[in-house]
Amino acid sequence: MKRRPVESSALASVGYDAANGVLEIEFTSGEVYRYFAVPPSVHRGLLAADSHGRFFRERIRERYPTERVPRR
């Protein structure tokens, strides 16, 4: 999945597969997680947020099924 960089102290990049509702987030630690059944409005909200990290903590983390993507 192609991700685009974001300016954040917590998140490095964000990608979204609208057809499957999969949000992929790369954290500044280098870890990548996928969040499932994420509506397009949440993805848009994350990209538009003044604080991507705060939006993630309040609206995404622990709200959607998650899997960690193994490092290559």
PDB file with SEQRES, HELIX, SHEET and CRYST1 records, atoms N, CA, C and O in Angstrom:
SEQRES   1 A   72  MET LYS ARG ARG PRO VAL GLU SER SER ALA LEU ALA SER          
SEQRES   2 A   72  VAL GLY TYR ASP ALA ALA ASN GLY VAL LEU GLU ILE GLU          
SEQRES   3 A   72  PHE THR SER GLY GLU VAL TYR ARG TYR PHE ALA VAL PRO          
SEQRES   4 A   72  PRO SER VAL HIS ARG GLY LEU LEU ALA ALA ASP SER HIS          
SEQRES   5 A   72  GLY ARG PHE PHE ARG GLU ARG ILE ARG GLU ARG TYR PRO          
SEQRES   6 A   72  THR GLU ARG VAL PRO ARG ARG                                  
HELIX    1 AA1 PRO A   40  ALA A   48  1                                   9    
HELIX    2 AA2 HIS A   52  ARG A   59  1                                   8    
SHEET    1 AA1 4 LEU A  11  ASP A  17  0                                        
SHEET    2 AA1 4 VAL A  22  PHE A  27 -1                                        
SHEET    3 AA1 4 VAL A  32  TYR A  35 -1                                        
SHEET    4 AA1 4 THR A  66  VAL A  69 -1                                        
CRYST1    1.000    1.000    1.000  90.00  90.00  90.00 P 1           1          
ATOM      1  N   MET A   1       0.849  -1.175   0.000  1.00  0.00           N  
ATOM      2  CA  MET A   1       0.000   0.000   0.000  1.00  0.00           C  
ATOM      3  C   MET A   1       0.895   1.239   0.000  1.00  0.00           C  
ATOM      4  O   MET A   1       1.869   1.318   0.749  1.00  0.00           O  
ATOM      5  N   LYS A   2       0.556   2.180  -0.832  1.00  0.00           N  
ATOM      6  CA  LYS A   2       1.333   3.419  -0.889  1.00  0.00           C  
ATOM      7  C   LYS A   2       0.897   4.338   0.252  1.00  0.00           C  
ATOM      8  O   LYS A   2      -0.290   4.600   0.447  1.00  0.00           O  
ATOM      9  N   ARG A   3       1.891   4.818   0.999  1.00  0.00           N  
ATOM     10  CA  ARG A   3       1.620   5.752   2.095  1.00  0.00           C  
ATOM     11  C   ARG A   3       2.188   7.114   1.744  1.00  0.00           C  
ATOM     12  O   ARG A   3       3.156   7.235   0.994  1.00  0.00           O  
ATOM     13  N   ARG A   4       1.554   8.144   2.313  1.00  0.00           N  
ATOM     14  CA  ARG A   4       2.079   9.496   2.113  1.00  0.00           C  
ATOM     15  C   ARG A   4       2.591  10.015   3.454  1.00  0.00           C  
ATOM     16  O   ARG A   4       1.977   9.775   4.494  1.00  0.00           O  
ATOM     17  N   PRO A   5       3.713  10.724   3.424  1.00  0.00           N  
ATOM     18  CA  PRO A   5       4.273  11.260   4.673  1.00  0.00           C  
ATOM     19  C   PRO A   5       3.347  12.286   5.301  1.00  0.00           C  
ATOM     20  O   PRO A   5       2.636  13.011   4.606  1.00  0.00           O  
ATOM     21  N   VAL A   6       3.368  12.337   6.634  1.00  0.00           N  
ATOM     22  CA  VAL A   6       2.628  13.352   7.377  1.00  0.00           C  
ATOM     23  C   VAL A   6       3.589  14.014   8.364  1.00  0.00           C  
ATOM     24  O   VAL A   6       4.569  13.408   8.800  1.00  0.00           O  
ATOM     25  N   GLU A   7       3.292  15.261   8.705  1.00  0.00           N  
ATOM     26  CA  GLU A   7       4.112  15.986   9.677  1.00  0.00           C  
ATOM     27  C   GLU A   7       3.550  15.712  11.058  1.00  0.00           C  
ATOM     28  O   GLU A   7       2.500  16.236  11.432  1.00  0.00           O  
ATOM     29  N   SER A   8       4.259  14.886  11.811  1.00  0.00           N  
ATOM     30  CA  SER A   8       3.790  14.482  13.125  1.00  0.00           C  
ATOM     31  C   SER A   8       4.969  13.957  13.924  1.00  0.00           C  
ATOM     32  O   SER A   8       5.905  13.391  13.360  1.00  0.00           O  
ATOM     33  N   SER A   9       4.925  14.142  15.223  1.00  0.00           N  
ATOM     34  CA  SER A   9       5.985  13.574  16.056  1.00  0.00           C  
ATOM     35  C   SER A   9       5.727  12.099  16.332  1.00  0.00           C  
ATOM     36  O   SER A   9       6.626  11.400  16.801  1.00  0.00           O  
ATOM     37  N   ALA A  10       4.522  11.609  16.052  1.00  0.00           N  
ATOM     38  CA  ALA A  10       4.183  10.209  16.319  1.00  0.00           C  
ATOM     39  C   ALA A  10       4.037   9.375  15.046  1.00  0.00           C  
ATOM     40  O   ALA A  10       4.441   8.212  15.014  1.00  0.00           O  
ATOM     41  N   LEU A  11       3.461   9.967  13.998  1.00  0.00           N  
ATOM     42  CA  LEU A  11       3.192   9.231  12.764  1.00  0.00           C  
ATOM     43  C   LEU A  11       4.141   9.685  11.667  1.00  0.00           C  
ATOM     44  O   LEU A  11       4.409  10.877  11.517  1.00  0.00           O  
ATOM     45  N   ALA A  12       4.650   8.718  10.898  1.00  0.00           N  
ATOM     46  CA  ALA A  12       5.554   9.050   9.796  1.00  0.00           C  
ATOM     47  C   ALA A  12       4.811   9.113   8.462  1.00  0.00           C  
ATOM     48  O   ALA A  12       5.057  10.004   7.650  1.00  0.00           O  
ATOM     49  N   SER A  13       3.894   8.152   8.240  1.00  0.00           N  
ATOM     50  CA  SER A  13       3.164   8.129   6.972  1.00  0.00           C  
ATOM     51  C   SER A  13       1.840   7.397   7.146  1.00  0.00           C  
ATOM     52  O   SER A  13       1.655   6.614   8.078  1.00  0.00           O  
ATOM     53  N   VAL A  14       0.914   7.679   6.209  1.00  0.00           N  
ATOM     54  CA  VAL A  14      -0.434   7.126   6.262  1.00  0.00           C  
ATOM     55  C   VAL A  14      -0.836   6.683   4.863  1.00  0.00           C  
ATOM     56  O   VAL A  14      -0.621   7.402   3.887  1.00  0.00           O  
ATOM     57  N   GLY A  15      -1.420   5.497   4.775  1.00  0.00           N  
ATOM     58  CA  GLY A  15      -1.969   5.005   3.520  1.00  0.00           C  
ATOM     59  C   GLY A  15      -3.386   4.518   3.750  1.00  0.00           C  
ATOM     60  O   GLY A  15      -3.772   4.220   4.880  1.00  0.00           O  
ATOM     61  N   TYR A  16      -4.162   4.436   2.675  1.00  0.00           N  
ATOM     62  CA  TYR A  16      -5.550   4.001   2.829  1.00  0.00           C  
ATOM     63  C   TYR A  16      -5.995   3.260   1.587  1.00  0.00           C  
ATOM     64  O   TYR A  16      -5.784   3.720   0.465  1.00  0.00           O  
ATOM     65  N   ASP A  17      -6.612   2.108   1.795  1.00  0.00           N  
ATOM     66  CA  ASP A  17      -7.217   1.317   0.727  1.00  0.00           C  
ATOM     67  C   ASP A  17      -8.727   1.461   0.881  1.00  0.00           C  
ATOM     68  O   ASP A  17      -9.347   0.768   1.687  1.00  0.00           O  
ATOM     69  N   ALA A  18      -9.306   2.359   0.110  1.00  0.00           N  
ATOM     70  CA  ALA A  18     -10.733   2.674   0.245  1.00  0.00           C  
ATOM     71  C   ALA A  18     -11.615   1.484  -0.115  1.00  0.00           C  
ATOM     72  O   ALA A  18     -12.678   1.308   0.479  1.00  0.00           O  
ATOM     73  N   ALA A  19     -11.199   0.676  -1.065  1.00  0.00           N  
ATOM     74  CA  ALA A  19     -12.011  -0.467  -1.489  1.00  0.00           C  
ATOM     75  C   ALA A  19     -12.197  -1.476  -0.355  1.00  0.00           C  
ATOM     76  O   ALA A  19     -13.229  -2.142  -0.275  1.00  0.00           O  
ATOM     77  N   ASN A  20     -11.200  -1.585   0.516  1.00  0.00           N  
ATOM     78  CA  ASN A  20     -11.255  -2.561   1.608  1.00  0.00           C  
ATOM     79  C   ASN A  20     -11.346  -1.928   2.994  1.00  0.00           C  
ATOM     80  O   ASN A  20     -11.440  -2.646   3.989  1.00  0.00           O  
ATOM     81  N   GLY A  21     -11.320  -0.602   3.077  1.00  0.00           N  
ATOM     82  CA  GLY A  21     -11.408   0.082   4.358  1.00  0.00           C  
ATOM     83  C   GLY A  21     -10.215  -0.172   5.261  1.00  0.00           C  
ATOM     84  O   GLY A  21     -10.353  -0.246   6.481  1.00  0.00           O  
ATOM     85  N   VAL A  22      -9.030  -0.306   4.648  1.00  0.00           N  
ATOM     86  CA  VAL A  22      -7.815  -0.588   5.422  1.00  0.00           C  
ATOM     87  C   VAL A  22      -6.956   0.675   5.503  1.00  0.00           C  
ATOM     88  O   VAL A  22      -6.562   1.251   4.489  1.00  0.00           O  
ATOM     89  N   LEU A  23      -6.684   1.080   6.726  1.00  0.00           N  
ATOM     90  CA  LEU A  23      -5.819   2.225   6.997  1.00  0.00           C  
ATOM     91  C   LEU A  23      -4.476   1.682   7.468  1.00  0.00           C  
ATOM     92  O   LEU A  23      -4.418   0.869   8.391  1.00  0.00           O  
ATOM     93  N   GLU A  24      -3.403   2.130   6.838  1.00  0.00           N  
ATOM     94  CA  GLU A  24      -2.069   1.687   7.216  1.00  0.00           C  
ATOM     95  C   GLU A  24      -1.287   2.888   7.739  1.00  0.00           C  
ATOM     96  O   GLU A  24      -1.198   3.925   7.081  1.00  0.00           O  
ATOM     97  N   ILE A  25      -0.725   2.731   8.927  1.00  0.00           N  
ATOM     98  CA  ILE A  25       0.011   3.816   9.558  1.00  0.00           C  
ATOM     99  C   ILE A  25       1.418   3.357   9.893  1.00  0.00           C  
ATOM    100  O   ILE A  25       1.617   2.325  10.533  1.00  0.00           O  
ATOM    101  N   GLU A  26       2.387   4.141   9.451  1.00  0.00           N  
ATOM    102  CA  GLU A  26       3.774   3.943   9.851  1.00  0.00           C  
ATOM    103  C   GLU A  26       4.068   4.961  10.944  1.00  0.00           C  
ATOM    104  O   GLU A  26       3.857   6.160  10.768  1.00  0.00           O  
ATOM    105  N   PHE A  27       4.557   4.467  12.068  1.00  0.00           N  
ATOM    106  CA  PHE A  27       4.897   5.337  13.189  1.00  0.00           C  
ATOM    107  C   PHE A  27       6.348   5.774  13.075  1.00  0.00           C  
ATOM    108  O   PHE A  27       7.132   5.161  12.350  1.00  0.00           O  
ATOM    109  N   THR A  28       6.699   6.817  13.780  1.00  0.00           N  
ATOM    110  CA  THR A  28       8.078   7.319  13.714  1.00  0.00           C  
ATOM    111  C   THR A  28       9.070   6.292  14.254  1.00  0.00           C  
ATOM    112  O   THR A  28      10.267   6.394  13.985  1.00  0.00           O  
ATOM    113  N   SER A  29       8.597   5.313  15.005  1.00  0.00           N  
ATOM    114  CA  SER A  29       9.452   4.227  15.507  1.00  0.00           C  
ATOM    115  C   SER A  29       9.831   3.256  14.393  1.00  0.00           C  
ATOM    116  O   SER A  29      10.731   2.432  14.558  1.00  0.00           O  
ATOM    117  N   GLY A  30       9.132   3.359  13.247  1.00  0.00           N  
ATOM    118  CA  GLY A  30       9.365   2.444  12.137  1.00  0.00           C  
ATOM    119  C   GLY A  30       8.352   1.311  12.077  1.00  0.00           C  
ATOM    120  O   GLY A  30       8.274   0.600  11.076  1.00  0.00           O  
ATOM    121  N   GLU A  31       7.577   1.138  13.143  1.00  0.00           N  
ATOM    122  CA  GLU A  31       6.556   0.094  13.137  1.00  0.00           C  
ATOM    123  C   GLU A  31       5.388   0.508  12.248  1.00  0.00           C  
ATOM    124  O   GLU A  31       5.043   1.686  12.157  1.00  0.00           O  
ATOM    125  N   VAL A  32       4.781  -0.495  11.589  1.00  0.00           N  
ATOM    126  CA  VAL A  32       3.646  -0.263  10.700  1.00  0.00           C  
ATOM    127  C   VAL A  32       2.477  -1.119  11.186  1.00  0.00           C  
ATOM    128  O   VAL A  32       2.632  -2.305  11.478  1.00  0.00           O  
ATOM    129  N   TYR A  33       1.304  -0.489  11.265  1.00  0.00           N  
ATOM    130  CA  TYR A  33       0.092  -1.195  11.667  1.00  0.00           C  
ATOM    131  C   TYR A  33      -0.996  -0.961  10.634  1.00  0.00           C  
ATOM    132  O   TYR A  33      -1.057   0.089   9.996  1.00  0.00           O  
ATOM    133  N   ARG A  34      -1.851  -1.961  10.485  1.00  0.00           N  
ATOM    134  CA  ARG A  34      -3.044  -1.841   9.634  1.00  0.00           C  
ATOM    135  C   ARG A  34      -4.279  -1.866  10.516  1.00  0.00           C  
ATOM    136  O   ARG A  34      -4.372  -2.653  11.458  1.00  0.00           O  
ATOM    137  N   TYR A  35      -5.221  -0.998  10.198  1.00  0.00           N  
ATOM    138  CA  TYR A  35      -6.488  -0.890  10.909  1.00  0.00           C  
ATOM    139  C   TYR A  35      -7.589  -1.195   9.906  1.00  0.00           C  
ATOM    140  O   TYR A  35      -7.601  -0.652   8.802  1.00  0.00           O  
ATOM    141  N   PHE A  36      -8.517  -2.068  10.295  1.00  0.00           N  
ATOM    142  CA  PHE A  36      -9.523  -2.584   9.369  1.00  0.00           C  
ATOM    143  C   PHE A  36     -10.899  -1.993   9.639  1.00  0.00           C  
ATOM    144  O   PHE A  36     -11.212  -1.578  10.755  1.00  0.00           O  
ATOM    145  N   ALA A  37     -11.719  -1.964   8.580  1.00  0.00           N  
ATOM    146  CA  ALA A  37     -13.097  -1.451   8.624  1.00  0.00           C  
ATOM    147  C   ALA A  37     -13.124   0.040   8.989  1.00  0.00           C  
ATOM    148  O   ALA A  37     -14.025   0.505   9.687  1.00  0.00           O  
ATOM    149  N   VAL A  38     -12.130   0.767   8.508  1.00  0.00           N  
ATOM    150  CA  VAL A  38     -12.037   2.205   8.779  1.00  0.00           C  
ATOM    151  C   VAL A  38     -12.791   2.966   7.677  1.00  0.00           C  
ATOM    152  O   VAL A  38     -12.464   2.816   6.500  1.00  0.00           O  
ATOM    153  N   PRO A  39     -13.772   3.760   8.032  1.00  0.00           N  
ATOM    154  CA  PRO A  39     -14.519   4.519   7.021  1.00  0.00           C  
ATOM    155  C   PRO A  39     -13.656   5.604   6.365  1.00  0.00           C  
ATOM    156  O   PRO A  39     -12.723   6.119   6.982  1.00  0.00           O  
ATOM    157  N   PRO A  40     -13.970   5.942   5.126  1.00  0.00           N  
ATOM    158  CA  PRO A  40     -13.226   7.005   4.439  1.00  0.00           C  
ATOM    159  C   PRO A  40     -13.222   8.320   5.212  1.00  0.00           C  
ATOM    160  O   PRO A  40     -12.239   9.059   5.161  1.00  0.00           O  
ATOM    161  N   SER A  41     -14.301   8.622   5.925  1.00  0.00           N  
ATOM    162  CA  SER A  41     -14.363   9.877   6.677  1.00  0.00           C  
ATOM    163  C   SER A  41     -13.302   9.932   7.779  1.00  0.00           C  
ATOM    164  O   SER A  41     -12.797  11.009   8.096  1.00  0.00           O  
ATOM    165  N   VAL A  42     -12.966   8.792   8.360  1.00  0.00           N  
ATOM    166  CA  VAL A  42     -11.935   8.757   9.398  1.00  0.00           C  
ATOM    167  C   VAL A  42     -10.563   8.992   8.770  1.00  0.00           C  
ATOM    168  O   VAL A  42      -9.735   9.708   9.332  1.00  0.00           O  
ATOM    169  N   HIS A  43     -10.326   8.395   7.616  1.00  0.00           N  
ATOM    170  CA  HIS A  43      -9.058   8.629   6.908  1.00  0.00           C  
ATOM    171  C   HIS A  43      -8.925  10.111   6.548  1.00  0.00           C  
ATOM    172  O   HIS A  43      -7.873  10.710   6.769  1.00  0.00           O  
ATOM    173  N   ARG A  44      -9.974  10.695   6.002  1.00  0.00           N  
ATOM    174  CA  ARG A  44      -9.936  12.118   5.653  1.00  0.00           C  
ATOM    175  C   ARG A  44      -9.707  12.974   6.893  1.00  0.00           C  
ATOM    176  O   ARG A  44      -8.933  13.931   6.864  1.00  0.00           O  
ATOM    177  N   GLY A  45     -10.382  12.623   7.973  1.00  0.00           N  
ATOM    178  CA  GLY A  45     -10.213  13.361   9.219  1.00  0.00           C  
ATOM    179  C   GLY A  45      -8.792  13.291   9.746  1.00  0.00           C  
ATOM    180  O   GLY A  45      -8.266  14.287  10.244  1.00  0.00           O  
ATOM    181  N   LEU A  46      -8.166  12.131   9.644  1.00  0.00           N  
ATOM    182  CA  LEU A  46      -6.782  11.981  10.082  1.00  0.00           C  
ATOM    183  C   LEU A  46      -5.861  12.890   9.280  1.00  0.00           C  
ATOM    184  O   LEU A  46      -5.015  13.578   9.851  1.00  0.00           O  
ATOM    185  N   LEU A  47      -6.020  12.897   7.972  1.00  0.00           N  
ATOM    186  CA  LEU A  47      -5.149  13.728   7.124  1.00  0.00           C  
ATOM    187  C   LEU A  47      -5.385  15.220   7.357  1.00  0.00           C  
ATOM    188  O   LEU A  47      -4.458  16.020   7.231  1.00  0.00           O  
ATOM    189  N   ALA A  48      -6.619  15.598   7.697  1.00  0.00           N  
ATOM    190  CA  ALA A  48      -6.951  17.012   7.871  1.00  0.00           C  
ATOM    191  C   ALA A  48      -6.696  17.522   9.292  1.00  0.00           C  
ATOM    192  O   ALA A  48      -6.741  18.728   9.533  1.00  0.00           O  
ATOM    193  N   ALA A  49      -6.434  16.626  10.218  1.00  0.00           N  
ATOM    194  CA  ALA A  49      -6.309  17.005  11.628  1.00  0.00           C  
ATOM    195  C   ALA A  49      -5.111  17.916  11.873  1.00  0.00           C  
ATOM    196  O   ALA A  49      -4.065  17.771  11.240  1.00  0.00           O  
ATOM    197  N   ASP A  50      -5.280  18.858  12.801  1.00  0.00           N  
ATOM    198  CA  ASP A  50      -4.161  19.708  13.217  1.00  0.00           C  
ATOM    199  C   ASP A  50      -3.077  18.873  13.879  1.00  0.00           C  
ATOM    200  O   ASP A  50      -1.888  19.149  13.714  1.00  0.00           O  
ATOM    201  N   SER A  51      -3.481  17.852  14.629  1.00  0.00           N  
ATOM    202  CA  SER A  51      -2.550  16.933  15.276  1.00  0.00           C  
ATOM    203  C   SER A  51      -2.910  15.515  14.843  1.00  0.00           C  
ATOM    204  O   SER A  51      -3.906  14.954  15.299  1.00  0.00           O  
ATOM    205  N   HIS A  52      -2.097  14.944  13.964  1.00  0.00           N  
ATOM    206  CA  HIS A  52      -2.359  13.585  13.485  1.00  0.00           C  
ATOM    207  C   HIS A  52      -2.281  12.586  14.640  1.00  0.00           C  
ATOM    208  O   HIS A  52      -3.088  11.661  14.725  1.00  0.00           O  
ATOM    209  N   GLY A  53      -1.309  12.779  15.520  1.00  0.00           N  
ATOM    210  CA  GLY A  53      -1.149  11.880  16.656  1.00  0.00           C  
ATOM    211  C   GLY A  53      -2.344  11.897  17.589  1.00  0.00           C  
ATOM    212  O   GLY A  53      -2.798  10.843  18.033  1.00  0.00           O  
ATOM    213  N   ARG A  54      -2.858  13.080  17.892  1.00  0.00           N  
ATOM    214  CA  ARG A  54      -4.024  13.193  18.767  1.00  0.00           C  
ATOM    215  C   ARG A  54      -5.252  12.569  18.116  1.00  0.00           C  
ATOM    216  O   ARG A  54      -6.008  11.845  18.764  1.00  0.00           O  
ATOM    217  N   PHE A  55      -5.448  12.855  16.821  1.00  0.00           N  
ATOM    218  CA  PHE A  55      -6.580  12.266  16.110  1.00  0.00           C  
ATOM    219  C   PHE A  55      -6.473  10.747  16.164  1.00  0.00           C  
ATOM    220  O   PHE A  55      -7.467  10.068  16.421  1.00  0.00           O  
ATOM    221  N   PHE A  56      -5.285  10.208  15.925  1.00  0.00           N  
ATOM    222  CA  PHE A  56      -5.085   8.768  15.980  1.00  0.00           C  
ATOM    223  C   PHE A  56      -5.459   8.226  17.359  1.00  0.00           C  
ATOM    224  O   PHE A  56      -6.212   7.257  17.460  1.00  0.00           O  
ATOM    225  N   ARG A  57      -4.940   8.839  18.412  1.00  0.00           N  
ATOM    226  CA  ARG A  57      -5.214   8.360  19.773  1.00  0.00           C  
ATOM    227  C   ARG A  57      -6.698   8.410  20.113  1.00  0.00           C  
ATOM    228  O   ARG A  57      -7.225   7.493  20.744  1.00  0.00           O  
ATOM    229  N   GLU A  58      -7.374   9.484  19.695  1.00  0.00           N  
ATOM    230  CA  GLU A  58      -8.767   9.676  20.082  1.00  0.00           C  
ATOM    231  C   GLU A  58      -9.777   8.975  19.181  1.00  0.00           C  
ATOM    232  O   GLU A  58     -10.855   8.602  19.643  1.00  0.00           O  
ATOM    233  N   ARG A  59      -9.449   8.789  17.905  1.00  0.00           N  
ATOM    234  CA  ARG A  59     -10.450   8.302  16.944  1.00  0.00           C  
ATOM    235  C   ARG A  59     -10.126   6.973  16.269  1.00  0.00           C  
ATOM    236  O   ARG A  59     -10.988   6.394  15.610  1.00  0.00           O  
ATOM    237  N   ILE A  60      -8.886   6.476  16.425  1.00  0.00           N  
ATOM    238  CA  ILE A  60      -8.508   5.262  15.693  1.00  0.00           C  
ATOM    239  C   ILE A  60      -7.990   4.166  16.629  1.00  0.00           C  
ATOM    240  O   ILE A  60      -8.487   3.040  16.601  1.00  0.00           O  
ATOM    241  N   ARG A  61      -7.009   4.486  17.442  1.00  0.00           N  
ATOM    242  CA  ARG A  61      -6.396   3.473  18.310  1.00  0.00           C  
ATOM    243  C   ARG A  61      -7.461   2.823  19.195  1.00  0.00           C  
ATOM    244  O   ARG A  61      -8.298   3.504  19.788  1.00  0.00           O  
ATOM    245  N   GLU A  62      -7.410   1.513  19.267  1.00  0.00           N  
ATOM    246  CA  GLU A  62      -8.315   0.704  20.087  1.00  0.00           C  
ATOM    247  C   GLU A  62      -9.779   0.780  19.655  1.00  0.00           C  
ATOM    248  O   GLU A  62     -10.663   0.359  20.401  1.00  0.00           O  
ATOM    249  N   ARG A  63     -10.047   1.313  18.452  1.00  0.00           N  
ATOM    250  CA  ARG A  63     -11.431   1.354  17.949  1.00  0.00           C  
ATOM    251  C   ARG A  63     -11.646   0.427  16.766  1.00  0.00           C  
ATOM    252  O   ARG A  63     -12.781   0.067  16.454  1.00  0.00           O  
ATOM    253  N   TYR A  64     -10.559   0.037  16.104  1.00  0.00           N  
ATOM    254  CA  TYR A  64     -10.663  -0.786  14.907  1.00  0.00           C  
ATOM    255  C   TYR A  64      -9.772  -2.018  15.057  1.00  0.00           C  
ATOM    256  O   TYR A  64      -8.734  -1.965  15.716  1.00  0.00           O  
ATOM    257  N   PRO A  65     -10.190  -3.135  14.434  1.00  0.00           N  
ATOM    258  CA  PRO A  65      -9.316  -4.316  14.439  1.00  0.00           C  
ATOM    259  C   PRO A  65      -7.957  -3.957  13.844  1.00  0.00           C  
ATOM    260  O   PRO A  65      -7.875  -3.223  12.859  1.00  0.00           O  
ATOM    261  N   THR A  66      -6.901  -4.477  14.447  1.00  0.00           N  
ATOM    262  CA  THR A  66      -5.539  -4.055  14.118  1.00  0.00           C  
ATOM    263  C   THR A  66      -4.633  -5.253  13.909  1.00  0.00           C  
ATOM    264  O   THR A  66      -4.794  -6.297  14.540  1.00  0.00           O  
ATOM    265  N   GLU A  67      -3.664  -5.075  12.996  1.00  0.00           N  
ATOM    266  CA  GLU A  67      -2.576  -6.046  12.891  1.00  0.00           C  
ATOM    267  C   GLU A  67      -1.273  -5.296  12.668  1.00  0.00           C  
ATOM    268  O   GLU A  67      -1.227  -4.287  11.964  1.00  0.00           O  
ATOM    269  N   ARG A  68      -0.224  -5.808  13.280  1.00  0.00           N  
ATOM    270  CA  ARG A  68       1.111  -5.243  13.072  1.00  0.00           C  
ATOM    271  C   ARG A  68       1.679  -5.859  11.819  1.00  0.00           C  
ATOM    272  O   ARG A  68       1.592  -7.072  11.628  1.00  0.00           O  
ATOM    273  N   VAL A  69       2.264  -5.035  10.956  1.00  0.00           N  
ATOM    274  CA  VAL A  69       2.885  -5.512   9.721  1.00  0.00           C  
ATOM    275  C   VAL A  69       4.340  -5.863  10.044  1.00  0.00           C  
ATOM    276  O   VAL A  69       5.095  -5.015  10.521  1.00  0.00           O  
ATOM    277  N   PRO A  70       4.732  -7.115   9.784  1.00  0.00           N  
ATOM    278  CA  PRO A  70       6.122  -7.499  10.077  1.00  0.00           C  
ATOM    279  C   PRO A  70       7.118  -6.661   9.283  1.00  0.00           C  
ATOM    280  O   PRO A  70       6.869  -6.302   8.132  1.00  0.00           O  
ATOM    281  N   ARG A  71       8.233  -6.359   9.907  1.00  0.00           N  
ATOM    282  CA  ARG A  71       9.285  -5.614   9.193  1.00  0.00           C  
ATOM    283  C   ARG A  71       9.916  -6.516   8.144  1.00  0.00           C  
ATOM    284  O   ARG A  71      10.029  -7.728   8.327  1.00  0.00           O  
ATOM    285  N   ARG A  72      10.320  -5.903   7.050  1.00  0.00           N  
ATOM    286  CA  ARG A  72      10.931  -6.674   5.951  1.00  0.00           C  
ATOM    287  C   ARG A  72      12.408  -6.820   6.146  1.00  0.00           C  
ATOM    288  O   ARG A  72      13.081  -7.438   5.321  1.00  0.00           O  
TER     289      ARG A  72                                                      
END                                                                             
